Short mmCIF file of C-alpha atoms in Angstrom, two decimals:
data_model
loop_
_atom_site.label_atom_id
_atom_site.label_comp_id
_atom_site.label_asym_id
_atom_site.label_seq_id
_atom_site.Cartn_x
_atom_site.Cartn_y
_atom_site.Cartn_z
CA MET A 1 68.11 45.26 110.61
CA PRO A 2 67.34 42.90 107.84
CA SER A 3 68.16 44.64 104.10
CA PRO A 4 65.42 45.27 101.85
CA ASP A 5 66.01 42.32 99.73
CA LEU A 6 65.82 39.99 102.63
CA ILE A 7 62.66 41.20 103.59
CA ALA A 8 61.74 40.93 99.94
CA LEU A 9 62.93 38.03 99.98
CA ALA A 10 60.76 36.50 103.44
CA ALA A 11 57.98 37.77 101.32
CA ALA A 12 58.74 35.64 98.57
CA VAL A 13 59.59 32.78 100.08
CA LEU A 14 55.57 32.59 101.59
CA GLU A 15 54.48 32.20 97.97
CA VAL A 16 56.11 28.79 97.63
CA PRO A 17 53.67 26.17 98.63
CA ARG A 18 55.48 23.42 100.03
CA ALA A 19 59.16 23.54 101.31
CA PRO A 20 61.71 22.50 99.03
CA GLU A 21 64.19 19.75 99.94
CA ARG A 22 67.16 21.40 98.35
CA ALA A 23 67.93 25.08 98.25
CA LEU A 24 70.35 27.45 96.33
CA GLU A 25 71.07 30.98 96.65
CA ILE A 26 72.33 32.17 93.15
CA GLU A 27 75.83 34.94 94.35
CA CYS A 28 74.97 34.43 97.98
CA GLY A 29 77.66 37.26 98.63
CA GLY A 30 77.77 36.67 102.69
CA GLY A 31 74.81 34.11 102.75
CA ASP A 32 72.13 36.18 104.41
CA GLY A 33 69.87 34.82 101.80
CA ALA A 34 71.26 31.14 102.12
CA LEU A 35 70.72 31.58 105.81
CA PHE A 36 67.86 32.39 106.02
CA LEU A 37 66.31 29.90 104.04
CA ALA A 38 68.32 27.46 105.79
CA ARG A 39 65.81 29.00 108.71
CA GLU A 40 62.91 29.20 106.86
CA TYR A 41 62.88 25.33 105.44
CA PRO A 42 64.76 23.52 108.25
CA ALA A 43 64.48 20.04 106.60
CA ALA A 44 66.27 21.52 103.16
CA ARG A 45 69.82 21.16 102.20
CA VAL A 46 70.72 24.67 101.33
CA ARG A 47 73.57 25.48 99.09
CA GLY A 48 75.05 28.96 98.38
CA VAL A 49 77.04 30.24 95.31
CA ASP A 50 79.40 32.79 94.51
CA ALA A 51 82.36 34.26 92.05
CA SER A 52 83.94 35.22 94.98
CA GLU A 53 86.30 32.97 96.91
CA ASP A 54 86.05 35.57 100.13
CA SER A 55 82.47 35.82 99.68
CA VAL A 56 82.16 31.83 100.12
CA GLN A 57 84.45 32.27 103.33
CA ARG A 58 82.67 34.60 104.85
CA ALA A 59 79.29 32.51 104.56
CA ALA A 60 80.77 29.42 105.48
CA ALA A 61 81.82 30.74 109.00
CA ARG A 62 78.87 32.09 109.78
CA VAL A 63 77.13 28.69 109.58
CA GLY A 64 78.30 27.36 112.89
CA LEU A 65 77.64 24.14 114.09
CA ASP A 66 76.46 21.56 111.61
CA PRO A 67 76.84 18.03 111.89
CA GLU A 68 74.56 17.08 108.74
CA GLY A 69 76.17 19.47 106.26
CA ARG A 70 72.65 20.72 105.64
CA VAL A 71 74.29 24.25 104.96
CA ALA A 72 77.19 24.15 102.98
CA PHE A 73 79.05 27.33 100.52
CA LYS A 74 80.88 26.70 97.31
CA ARG A 75 82.72 28.91 94.94
CA GLY A 76 80.74 29.45 91.57
CA ARG A 77 79.52 31.66 88.86
CA PRO A 78 76.06 31.87 87.92
CA GLY A 79 76.65 31.22 84.21
CA SER A 80 77.96 27.95 85.74
CA LEU A 81 76.24 26.53 88.49
CA PRO A 82 78.51 23.28 89.95
CA TYR A 83 75.69 21.65 90.70
CA PRO A 84 74.29 19.09 88.07
CA ASN A 85 70.83 19.22 86.23
CA ASP A 86 67.27 19.40 88.05
CA HIS A 87 68.94 18.86 91.35
CA PHE A 88 66.69 22.03 93.74
CA ASP A 89 63.14 21.90 94.07
CA LEU A 90 64.22 26.42 95.05
CA VAL A 91 66.64 28.60 93.73
CA ALA A 92 66.96 32.22 94.71
CA GLN A 93 68.90 35.27 93.99
CA LEU A 94 68.83 38.32 95.78
CA ARG A 95 69.76 41.75 93.14
CA GLY A 96 72.34 40.87 89.92
CA ARG A 97 72.02 39.23 87.06
CA ILE A 98 70.16 36.38 86.45
CA ARG A 99 71.07 33.22 84.34
CA PRO A 100 67.45 32.21 83.56
CA GLY A 101 68.86 29.28 81.33
CA GLU A 102 71.25 27.98 84.34
CA ALA A 103 68.85 28.75 87.17
CA ALA A 104 66.07 26.09 84.48
CA ARG A 105 69.42 23.92 84.12
CA VAL A 106 69.33 23.22 88.03
CA LEU A 107 65.93 23.42 88.78
CA ARG A 108 63.32 20.38 89.14
CA ALA A 109 60.09 20.65 87.31
CA GLY A 110 57.77 22.29 89.51
CA GLY A 111 60.44 24.04 91.13
CA HIS A 112 60.26 27.23 92.40
CA LEU A 113 62.90 30.18 91.45
CA VAL A 114 62.95 33.08 93.54
CA LEU A 115 63.62 36.61 92.51
CA ALA A 116 64.31 39.60 95.10
CA GLY A 117 65.94 43.13 93.61
CA PRO A 118 64.35 44.82 90.45
CA VAL A 119 62.53 42.42 87.51
CA GLY A 120 61.61 43.68 84.43
CA ARG A 121 59.27 42.45 82.15
CA LEU A 122 62.17 41.43 79.93
CA VAL A 123 63.79 39.08 82.59
CA ALA A 124 60.16 37.66 83.35
CA ARG A 125 59.84 37.38 79.46
CA ASN A 126 63.58 35.54 79.32
CA LEU A 127 62.33 33.42 82.28
CA ARG A 128 59.58 32.29 80.03
CA ARG A 129 61.35 31.08 77.61
CA HIS A 130 63.05 29.13 79.53
CA GLY A 131 60.04 27.62 81.46
CA ILE A 132 59.71 29.41 84.29
CA GLU A 133 56.39 30.94 84.40
CA GLN A 134 55.66 33.85 86.94
CA VAL A 135 53.05 32.67 90.04
CA ALA A 136 53.93 35.63 92.03
CA SER A 137 55.19 38.96 92.57
CA GLY A 138 54.83 42.43 94.67
CA GLY A 139 57.31 44.94 96.68
CA VAL A 140 57.80 45.38 99.90
CA ASP A 141 60.02 47.88 101.89
CA GLY A 142 61.08 49.14 98.97
CA SER A 143 62.43 46.07 97.22
CA ASP A 144 60.37 43.79 94.35
CA PHE A 145 60.64 40.02 94.58
CA PHE A 146 59.31 37.69 91.66
CA VAL A 147 58.24 33.89 92.12
CA GLY A 148 58.20 31.74 88.78
CA ARG A 149 57.92 27.45 89.09
CA LEU A 150 59.31 25.91 86.42
CA GLY A 151 56.91 24.83 84.20
CA ALA A 152 54.18 26.06 85.74
CA SER A 153 52.25 25.70 82.68
CA LEU A 154 53.01 22.65 81.27
#
């Protein structure tokens, strides 16, 4: 049975109006969220990043046959993501402490940030300071979700 946060992620992506070309899961752990995104968006290149080398290796071992390199995992921290500016159309994080500035840095203008787990008013306000406006939120199966868009009010 999927975790409540994974179910919240599934509900949240229904609020994303178009399929991303590139998606990232921050603090991917064993890769559940990234692998879900890869199934949900079969044309997207999906990346997962985690500070734990063990988690990265476990997640990578779950990918299976992927000759195009569509799904990959690497080591990195949420406050210093190993990707260039404006690189992803979708950034997701299940639980953990979000780093709004870093998430906004790697998102393309118009890209979406999806959070699963508790998202308080303070977090939403901090996201707005970095140009990420809320477009949807809700709760499902004991977990909350938040969907924001970079530059939504521009």
